[in-house]
Short mmCIF file of C-alpha atoms in Angstrom, two decimals:
data_model
loop_
_atom_site.label_atom_id
_atom_site.label_comp_id
_atom_site.label_asym_id
_atom_site.label_seq_id
_atom_site.Cartn_x
_atom_site.Cartn_y
_atom_site.Cartn_z
CA MET Z 131 117.65 138.62 89.39
CA ASP Z 132 114.30 137.87 90.97
CA PHE Z 133 112.91 135.91 88.09
CA ARG Z 134 115.29 133.17 89.15
CA THR Z 135 113.37 130.63 91.15
CA GLU Z 136 113.93 127.02 91.75
CA PHE Z 137 110.78 125.96 90.16
CA LYS Z 138 111.58 123.39 87.42
CA PRO Z 139 108.66 123.04 85.06
CA LEU Z 140 107.75 119.60 83.82
CA THR Z 141 108.53 119.99 80.24
CA VAL Z 142 110.97 118.03 78.10
CA GLN Z 143 113.98 119.62 76.51
CA PRO Z 144 114.01 121.38 73.04
CA GLN Z 145 115.96 118.51 71.60
CA GLU Z 146 113.45 115.77 72.73
CA ILE Z 147 110.62 117.86 71.56
CA GLU Z 148 112.18 118.17 68.14
CA GLU Z 149 112.87 114.35 67.79
CA LYS Z 150 109.28 113.32 69.01
CA SER Z 151 107.90 115.87 66.47
CA PHE Z 152 109.87 114.35 63.64
CA GLU Z 153 108.86 110.87 64.60
CA MET Z 154 105.09 111.98 64.41
CA ILE Z 155 105.67 113.76 61.21
CA THR Z 156 107.27 110.72 59.61
CA GLU Z 157 104.45 108.41 60.68
CA GLU Z 158 101.62 110.79 59.78
CA LEU Z 159 102.97 111.76 56.52
CA GLY Z 160 103.06 108.07 55.38
CA GLU Z 161 104.10 107.16 51.80
CA HIS Z 162 105.94 109.89 49.68
CA ASP Z 163 108.40 110.10 46.71
CA TYR Z 164 111.03 112.24 48.20
CA THR Z 165 114.75 111.21 48.42
CA GLU Z 166 116.05 110.66 51.95
CA GLU Z 167 117.76 114.01 51.83
CA GLN Z 168 114.69 115.88 50.31
CA PHE Z 169 112.63 114.43 52.96
CA LYS Z 170 114.83 115.96 55.71
CA VAL Z 171 113.66 119.38 54.18
CA VAL Z 172 110.11 118.24 53.93
CA GLN Z 173 109.95 117.15 57.59
CA ARG Z 174 111.38 120.35 58.83
CA VAL Z 175 108.98 122.39 56.85
CA ILE Z 176 106.07 120.54 58.34
CA HIS Z 177 107.62 120.83 61.70
CA ALA Z 178 107.65 124.64 61.30
CA SER Z 179 104.09 124.82 59.92
CA ALA Z 180 102.17 121.71 61.31
CA ASP Z 181 100.99 121.77 57.71
CA PHE Z 182 101.22 118.50 55.82
CA GLU Z 183 99.45 119.85 52.75
CA LEU Z 184 102.25 122.51 52.69
CA GLY Z 185 104.89 119.92 53.21
CA ARG Z 186 103.54 117.70 50.34
CA SER Z 187 103.55 120.69 48.04
CA LEU Z 188 107.30 121.04 47.99
CA VAL Z 189 108.88 120.57 44.77
CA PHE Z 190 112.74 119.99 44.29
CA HIS Z 191 114.80 120.60 41.23
CA PRO Z 192 116.92 117.40 40.86
CA ASP Z 193 120.06 119.20 41.67
CA ALA Z 194 118.66 121.36 44.40
CA ILE Z 195 120.05 119.28 47.67
CA ARG Z 196 123.39 118.90 46.06
CA ALA Z 197 123.67 122.56 45.07
CA GLY Z 198 122.43 123.79 48.43
CA ILE Z 199 124.91 121.62 50.38
CA GLU Z 200 127.78 122.74 48.19
CA ALA Z 201 126.74 126.43 48.40
CA ILE Z 202 126.82 126.24 52.18
CA ARG Z 203 130.08 124.20 52.45
CA SER Z 204 131.89 126.68 50.20
CA GLY Z 205 130.88 129.51 52.50
CA LYS Z 206 128.51 131.29 49.88
CA PRO Z 207 126.02 133.65 51.57
CA VAL Z 208 122.32 133.24 52.02
CA VAL Z 209 120.25 136.14 50.75
CA ALA Z 210 117.06 136.51 52.68
CA ASP Z 211 114.14 138.59 51.16
CA VAL Z 212 112.90 139.89 54.54
CA GLN Z 213 114.40 140.20 58.12
CA MET Z 214 111.91 137.53 59.46
CA VAL Z 215 113.91 135.04 57.28
CA GLN Z 216 117.24 136.42 58.16
CA VAL Z 217 116.75 136.12 61.85
CA GLY Z 218 115.28 132.70 61.66
CA ILE Z 219 118.25 131.00 59.92
CA SER Z 220 120.65 129.28 62.19
CA LYS Z 221 124.04 131.32 61.76
CA PRO Z 222 126.67 129.01 63.53
CA ARG Z 223 126.32 126.29 60.99
CA LEU Z 224 126.74 128.53 58.04
CA ALA Z 225 129.64 130.41 59.82
CA LYS Z 226 131.50 127.18 60.24
CA TYR Z 227 132.11 127.30 56.53
CA GLY Z 228 132.41 131.07 56.29
CA GLY Z 229 128.98 131.92 55.25
CA ASP Z 230 126.40 134.40 56.61
CA VAL Z 231 122.88 135.61 55.90
CA ARG Z 232 122.38 138.95 54.19
CA VAL Z 233 119.09 140.94 53.74
CA TYR Z 234 119.05 144.14 51.68
CA ILE Z 235 115.59 145.32 51.76
CA SER Z 236 116.14 147.99 54.40
CA ASP Z 237 119.27 149.27 53.03
CA ALA Z 238 119.21 153.12 52.49
CA ASP Z 239 120.26 153.01 48.80
CA VAL Z 240 117.64 150.25 48.27
CA MET Z 241 114.97 152.27 49.70
CA GLU Z 242 115.89 155.33 47.78
CA GLU Z 243 116.16 153.47 44.51
CA ALA Z 244 112.71 152.00 45.01
CA LYS Z 245 111.24 155.39 45.62
CA ARG Z 246 112.88 156.75 42.53
CA LEU Z 247 111.70 154.00 40.34
CA ASN Z 248 108.29 153.80 42.10
CA THR Z 249 108.56 150.11 42.57
CA THR Z 250 109.05 147.65 45.48
CA ARG Z 251 111.96 147.57 47.79
CA ALA Z 252 111.94 143.83 47.45
CA ILE Z 253 112.62 144.08 43.68
CA ILE Z 254 115.47 146.41 44.23
CA SER Z 255 116.89 144.42 47.01
CA ILE Z 256 117.28 141.43 44.68
CA ARG Z 257 119.10 143.58 42.01
CA LYS Z 258 121.55 144.54 44.66
CA ALA Z 259 121.96 141.00 45.85
CA ALA Z 260 122.53 139.76 42.32
CA GLN Z 261 125.54 142.18 42.17
CA GLU Z 262 126.96 141.25 45.54
CA ALA Z 263 126.35 137.67 46.21
CA ASP Z 264 127.29 135.42 43.43
CA GLY Z 265 126.46 131.79 43.99
CA ALA Z 266 124.33 132.64 46.98
CA ILE Z 267 121.26 130.66 48.18
CA TYR Z 268 118.35 132.95 47.87
CA ALA Z 269 115.70 132.38 50.54
CA ILE Z 270 112.54 134.13 49.47
CA GLY Z 271 109.60 133.47 51.94
CA ASN Z 272 107.70 136.62 51.56
CA ALA Z 273 107.74 138.78 48.32
CA PRO Z 274 106.61 137.23 45.07
CA THR Z 275 107.84 140.41 43.34
CA ALA Z 276 111.48 139.49 44.60
CA LEU Z 277 111.19 135.99 43.22
CA LEU Z 278 109.91 137.16 39.87
CA GLU Z 279 112.74 139.72 39.68
CA LEU Z 280 115.27 137.19 40.55
CA ILE Z 281 113.84 134.91 37.73
CA ARG Z 282 114.12 137.75 35.39
CA LEU Z 283 117.70 138.44 36.38
CA VAL Z 284 118.56 134.77 35.89
CA LYS Z 285 117.11 134.67 32.44
CA GLU Z 286 119.14 137.63 31.42
CA GLY Z 287 122.36 136.18 32.95
CA GLU Z 288 122.54 139.06 35.54
CA ALA Z 289 122.04 136.68 38.58
CA ARG Z 290 124.03 133.40 39.33
CA PRO Z 291 122.24 131.85 42.30
CA GLY Z 292 123.56 128.61 43.78
CA LEU Z 293 120.12 127.72 44.79
CA ILE Z 294 116.81 129.46 44.94
CA VAL Z 295 114.50 128.63 47.74
CA GLY Z 296 111.35 130.29 46.42
CA VAL Z 297 108.43 130.00 48.85
CA PRO Z 298 106.60 133.33 48.86
CA VAL Z 299 103.21 133.10 50.45
CA GLY Z 300 99.98 135.19 49.27
CA PHE Z 301 97.14 135.79 47.15
CA VAL Z 302 98.69 137.95 44.42
CA SER Z 303 101.28 136.59 42.34
CA ALA Z 304 102.69 134.15 44.85
CA ALA Z 305 101.61 130.91 43.23
CA GLU Z 306 102.37 132.44 39.84
CA SER Z 307 105.92 133.43 40.73
CA LYS Z 308 106.49 129.71 41.86
CA GLU Z 309 105.15 128.26 38.56
CA GLU Z 310 107.68 130.49 36.81
CA LEU Z 311 110.37 129.29 39.05
CA LEU Z 312 109.33 125.63 38.10
CA LYS Z 313 110.19 126.51 34.41
CA LEU Z 314 113.81 127.57 35.25
CA ASP Z 315 116.74 125.34 34.85
CA VAL Z 316 118.64 126.30 38.00
CA PRO Z 317 118.69 124.46 41.26
CA PHE Z 318 115.64 125.38 43.23
CA ILE Z 319 113.32 124.43 46.04
CA THR Z 320 109.70 125.65 45.84
CA ASN Z 321 106.12 124.63 46.49
CA ILE Z 322 102.77 124.52 44.43
CA GLY Z 323 100.16 127.18 45.54
CA ARG Z 324 99.71 130.21 47.75
CA LYS Z 325 101.10 128.92 50.90
CA GLY Z 326 104.63 129.37 51.98
CA GLY Z 327 106.20 132.05 54.09
CA SER Z 328 109.37 133.00 56.22
CA PRO Z 329 109.08 129.98 58.33
CA VAL Z 330 109.12 127.62 55.25
CA ALA Z 331 112.16 129.38 53.84
CA VAL Z 332 113.87 129.35 57.25
CA ALA Z 333 113.30 125.65 57.79
CA THR Z 334 114.59 124.84 54.26
CA VAL Z 335 117.72 126.62 54.65
CA ASN Z 336 118.17 125.18 58.21
CA ALA Z 337 117.58 121.61 56.93
CA LEU Z 338 120.24 122.27 54.23
CA SER Z 339 122.80 123.43 56.57
CA LEU Z 340 122.09 120.32 58.79
CA LEU Z 341 122.71 118.30 55.74
CA ALA Z 342 125.84 120.00 54.93
CA GLU Z 343 127.11 119.55 58.42
CA ARG Z 344 126.33 115.76 58.44
CA GLN Z 345 128.77 115.43 55.34
CA GLY Z 346 131.45 116.14 57.99
CA MET V 1071 125.49 151.96 42.38
CA ASP V 1072 125.26 149.79 39.49
CA PHE V 1073 122.10 148.00 40.48
CA ARG V 1074 120.34 151.04 39.58
CA THR V 1075 118.72 150.81 36.13
CA GLU V 1076 115.78 152.35 34.48
CA PHE V 1077 114.04 149.04 34.05
CA LYS V 1078 110.60 149.42 35.78
CA PRO V 1079 108.91 146.05 36.28
CA LEU V 1080 105.32 145.58 35.67
CA THR V 1081 104.24 144.99 39.19
CA VAL V 1082 101.55 146.78 41.27
CA GLN V 1083 102.53 148.61 44.59
CA PRO V 1084 102.56 146.73 47.83
CA GLN V 1085 99.55 148.83 48.98
CA GLU V 1086 97.46 147.58 45.90
CA ILE V 1087 98.54 143.91 46.39
CA GLU V 1088 97.37 144.11 49.92
CA GLU V 1089 94.08 145.60 49.09
CA LYS V 1090 93.35 143.04 46.25
CA SER V 1091 94.46 140.16 48.59
CA PHE V 1092 92.01 141.36 51.38
CA GLU V 1093 89.18 141.50 48.85
CA MET V 1094 89.94 137.95 47.74
CA ILE V 1095 90.08 136.65 51.40
CA THR V 1096 86.73 138.25 52.33
CA GLU V 1097 85.12 136.68 49.09
CA GLU V 1098 86.66 133.35 49.61
CA LEU V 1099 86.08 132.99 53.44
CA GLY V 1100 82.26 133.66 52.99
CA GLU V 1101 80.24 133.48 56.24
CA HIS V 1102 81.66 133.63 59.57
CA ASP V 1103 80.71 134.64 63.08
CA TYR V 1104 83.60 137.12 63.87
CA THR V 1105 82.77 140.72 64.67
CA GLU V 1106 84.03 143.29 62.25
CA GLU V 1107 87.13 144.08 64.40
CA GLN V 1108 87.97 140.31 65.07
CA PHE V 1109 87.62 139.87 61.21
CA LYS V 1110 90.24 142.35 60.63
CA VAL V 1111 92.72 140.12 62.54
CA VAL V 1112 91.46 136.91 60.82
CA GLN V 1113 91.79 138.68 57.36
CA ARG V 1114 95.35 139.63 58.11
CA VAL V 1115 96.25 136.12 59.49
CA ILE V 1116 94.89 134.56 56.33
CA HIS V 1117 96.82 137.27 54.33
CA ALA V 1118 100.08 136.02 56.07
CA SER V 1119 99.51 132.23 55.87
CA ALA V 1120 97.24 131.72 52.70
CA ASP V 1121 95.49 129.31 54.94
CA PHE V 1122 91.81 129.56 55.57
CA GLU V 1123 91.58 126.64 57.73
CA LEU V 1124 94.15 128.48 60.08
CA GLY V 1125 92.04 131.73 59.71
CA ARG V 1126 88.88 129.95 60.74
CA SER V 1127 90.60 128.29 63.74
CA LEU V 1128 91.13 131.62 65.38
CA VAL V 1129 89.38 132.14 68.86
CA PHE V 1130 88.87 135.47 70.54
CA HIS V 1131 88.17 136.05 74.25
CA PRO V 1132 85.27 138.52 74.15
CA ASP V 1133 87.40 141.38 75.65
CA ALA V 1134 90.50 140.60 73.45
CA ILE V 1135 90.08 143.37 70.98
CA ARG V 1136 89.32 146.09 73.27
CA ALA V 1137 92.12 144.96 75.63
CA GLY V 1138 94.65 144.68 72.79
CA ILE V 1139 93.62 148.32 71.43
CA GLU V 1140 93.83 149.63 74.97
CA ALA V 1141 97.40 148.10 75.77
CA ILE V 1142 98.75 149.65 72.46
CA ARG V 1143 97.14 153.12 72.92
CA SER V 1144 98.61 153.12 76.38
CA GLY V 1145 102.06 152.43 75.27
CA LYS V 1146 102.39 148.90 76.88
CA PRO V 1147 105.14 146.91 75.34
CA VAL V 1148 104.72 143.86 73.13
CA VAL V 1149 106.60 140.78 74.45
CA ALA V 1150 107.73 138.55 71.54
CA ASP V 1151 108.74 134.84 72.35
CA VAL V 1152 111.26 134.86 69.43
CA GLN V 1153 113.05 137.25 67.37
CA MET V 1154 111.16 136.34 64.28
CA VAL V 1155 108.03 137.67 65.85
CA GLN V 1156 109.90 140.83 67.15
CA VAL V 1157 111.28 141.79 63.64
CA GLY V 1158 107.92 141.18 61.91
CA ILE V 1159 105.78 143.46 64.16
CA SER V 1160 105.42 146.88 62.74
CA LYS V 1161 107.17 149.34 65.20
CA PRO V 1162 106.23 152.82 64.00
CA ARG V 1163 102.61 152.45 64.92
CA LEU V 1164 103.27 151.15 68.44
CA ALA V 1165 105.91 153.84 68.98
CA LYS V 1166 103.34 156.52 68.23
CA TYR V 1167 101.85 155.53 71.57
CA GLY V 1168 105.19 154.96 73.30
CA GLY V 1169 105.16 151.19 72.91
CA ASP V 1170 108.00 148.83 71.77
CA VAL V 1171 108.64 145.18 71.08
CA ARG V 1172 110.86 143.24 73.34
CA VAL V 1173 112.32 139.76 73.18
CA TYR V 1174 114.20 138.30 76.20
CA ILE V 1175 115.10 134.83 74.96
CA SER V 1176 118.60 135.65 73.87
CA ASP V 1177 119.41 137.70 77.08
CA ALA V 1178 122.60 136.57 78.64
CA ASP V 1179 120.89 136.10 82.18
CA VAL V 1180 118.03 134.19 80.64
CA MET V 1181 120.43 131.86 78.94
CA GLU V 1182 122.40 131.32 82.01
CA GLU V 1183 119.34 130.71 84.04
CA ALA V 1184 117.88 128.18 81.71
CA LYS V 1185 121.08 126.22 81.89
CA ARG V 1186 121.35 126.33 85.45
CA LEU V 1187 117.73 124.97 85.89
CA ASN V 1188 118.09 122.65 82.92
CA THR V 1189 114.97 124.12 81.20
CA THR V 1190 113.97 125.97 78.15
CA ARG V 1191 115.22 129.54 77.35
CA ALA V 1192 111.53 130.29 76.42
CA ILE V 1193 110.26 129.53 79.91
CA ILE V 1194 112.79 131.66 81.54
CA SER V 1195 112.31 134.68 79.15
CA ILE V 1196 108.57 134.58 80.16
CA ARG V 1197 109.48 134.79 83.72
CA LYS V 1198 111.78 137.69 83.03
CA ALA V 1199 108.99 139.38 80.89
CA ALA V 1200 106.57 138.97 83.65
CA GLN V 1201 108.75 141.01 86.03
CA GLU V 1202 109.41 143.78 83.70
CA ALA V 1203 106.48 144.09 81.46
CA ASP V 1204 103.33 144.61 83.25
CA GLY V 1205 100.03 144.95 81.05
CA ALA V 1206 102.05 143.82 78.03
CA ILE V 1207 100.76 142.22 74.97
CA TYR V 1208 102.40 138.69 74.91
CA ALA V 1209 102.97 137.54 71.22
CA ILE V 1210 103.97 133.92 71.52
CA GLY V 1211 104.29 132.32 67.92
CA ASN V 1212 106.67 129.59 68.50
CA ALA V 1213 107.20 128.05 71.93
CA PRO V 1214 104.38 126.09 73.54
CA THR V 1215 106.54 126.03 76.76
CA ALA V 1216 106.54 129.87 76.78
CA LEU V 1217 102.85 129.88 76.63
CA LEU V 1218 102.44 127.22 79.34
CA GLU V 1219 104.66 129.09 81.58
CA LEU V 1220 102.79 132.42 81.02
CA ILE V 1221 99.61 130.58 81.81
CA ARG V 1222 101.04 129.21 85.06
CA LEU V 1223 102.38 132.78 86.08
CA VAL V 1224 98.85 134.39 85.45
CA LYS V 1225 97.19 131.62 87.65
CA GLU V 1226 99.63 132.17 90.39
CA GLY V 1227 99.17 136.08 90.11
CA GLU V 1228 102.81 136.56 88.93
CA ALA V 1229 102.02 137.78 85.49
CA ARG V 1230 99.47 140.48 84.64
CA PRO V 1231 99.26 140.50 80.72
CA GLY V 1232 97.08 143.05 78.94
CA LEU V 1233 96.57 140.44 76.16
CA ILE V 1234 97.94 137.13 75.35
CA VAL V 1235 98.26 136.24 71.73
CA GLY V 1236 99.08 132.63 71.95
CA VAL V 1237 99.52 130.93 68.74
CA PRO V 1238 102.50 128.58 69.06
CA VAL V 1239 102.97 126.06 66.23
CA GLY V 1240 104.03 122.39 66.53
CA PHE V 1241 103.36 118.69 67.30
CA VAL V 1242 104.33 118.61 71.07
CA SER V 1243 102.29 120.65 73.38
CA ALA V 1244 101.27 123.42 70.96
CA ALA V 1245 97.50 122.48 70.67
CA GLU V 1246 97.47 121.53 74.38
CA SER V 1247 99.05 124.92 75.52
CA LYS V 1248 96.26 126.66 73.55
CA GLU V 1249 93.63 124.59 75.05
CA GLU V 1250 94.92 125.67 78.41
CA LEU V 1251 94.85 129.24 77.32
CA LEU V 1252 91.02 128.98 76.40
CA LYS V 1253 90.32 128.16 80.05
CA LEU V 1254 91.86 131.30 81.29
CA ASP V 1255 89.89 134.37 82.08
CA VAL V 1256 92.22 136.91 80.62
CA PRO V 1257 91.95 138.57 77.21
CA PHE V 1258 93.48 136.29 74.71
CA ILE V 1259 93.58 135.47 71.05
CA THR V 1260 94.53 131.96 70.07
CA ASN V 1261 93.59 129.19 67.63
CA ILE V 1262 92.49 125.56 67.95
CA GLY V 1263 95.09 123.03 66.75
CA ARG V 1264 98.64 122.52 65.95
CA LYS V 1265 99.08 125.28 63.25
CA GLY V 1266 100.23 128.87 64.12
CA GLY V 1267 103.59 130.36 64.09
CA SER V 1268 105.55 133.61 64.06
CA PRO V 1269 103.80 135.15 60.99
CA VAL V 1270 100.35 134.62 62.89
CA ALA V 1271 101.43 136.24 65.94
CA VAL V 1272 102.94 139.03 63.85
CA ALA V 1273 99.76 139.46 61.76
CA THR V 1274 97.61 139.45 64.91
CA VAL V 1275 99.52 142.29 66.49
CA ASN V 1276 99.87 144.46 63.34
CA ALA V 1277 96.07 144.08 62.96
CA LEU V 1278 95.52 145.36 66.39
CA SER V 1279 97.89 148.25 65.90
CA LEU V 1280 95.97 149.17 62.80
CA LEU V 1281 92.71 149.14 64.83
CA ALA V 1282 94.25 151.24 67.39
CA GLU V 1283 95.37 153.78 64.90
CA ARG V 1284 91.90 153.83 63.37
CA GLN V 1285 90.40 155.08 66.58
CA GLY V 1286 92.42 158.30 66.03
#
């Protein structure tokens, strides 16, 4: 094909770029109270957002890292709230243990049911996930309503997540949904405030799967 | 299916959430120098990031909004640097005018060629796009190397983008690539600094397609 030329640009390789970025992040972040493993997540979130304020706003349930690694290593699925989260998550590392990434929000039955109940597809997709994905890692980067529904289902004993990565972004209900998550006694990773988003959810899950792989 | 229940959660509808968010953004942002149409983009970027600093860092080439609307209304494709950008962009509004969203980074020939030249897939994908997508909107949310390559191709007359949405995120080359873009005399939308990302690229293109639609 004619886009093939011999011109080789003077850029470093992706792996080198990532290593250099991680060094800069460690240096600029300075002191913090995260454990070594939690810091791997914080670092990757800052790498994905270039936002130290966002990185420093991350909060970990004491059991979050262990639970996340265990879910991945036992092949539990990751449930993404939206497709942007699904496509961003690195699949080969999950597949090694039998895991995959699922997203229900555009399923025909979910869309129908949301219409019938005049509610959001995000909510109905979480109800469907709760039935089909026991022990999953829920990666919610977009929809506060999805996170609030998941919290409700956990309280009622109808959802049993392995880990909740609850980092929706936005002005209406996002910060509030995360405050509710902080009160829940299940493993979670979340952040304080309005910020968050798909890249934060993706970076968190990818950091966890790297930690899972590191254990051999 | 048994995830169907009569329980209707007390949440507002997505449309209402968006409208309320946009009101909050307008109020909190306060004074600014953006035109009414540029502000639609800024507003949607803040909506997607909850980050006013990021919103205020957006810079528009004077011809950017007109060029973006024209590209969409004449059915030019959108070229996304990564799949996260591709899946986030609203397709039906583009399809109305014959447009679509393309991503080349995982094409077999792109991967082969990147390996052969020992360079990044991002760079090679932009070379392929330049051959296949004349007049396209380039939506680059992730890879500074993609943006730098696009700038090089424009300078050499080998790429003719309709609009460059150049908002890569990161610590190595992201801010620098955007500074290079600012010097280019083609329509662009970019921002100052390290921040950016897929949701920023997505929000920008979606705002433009809404503006295109508004023109009837």
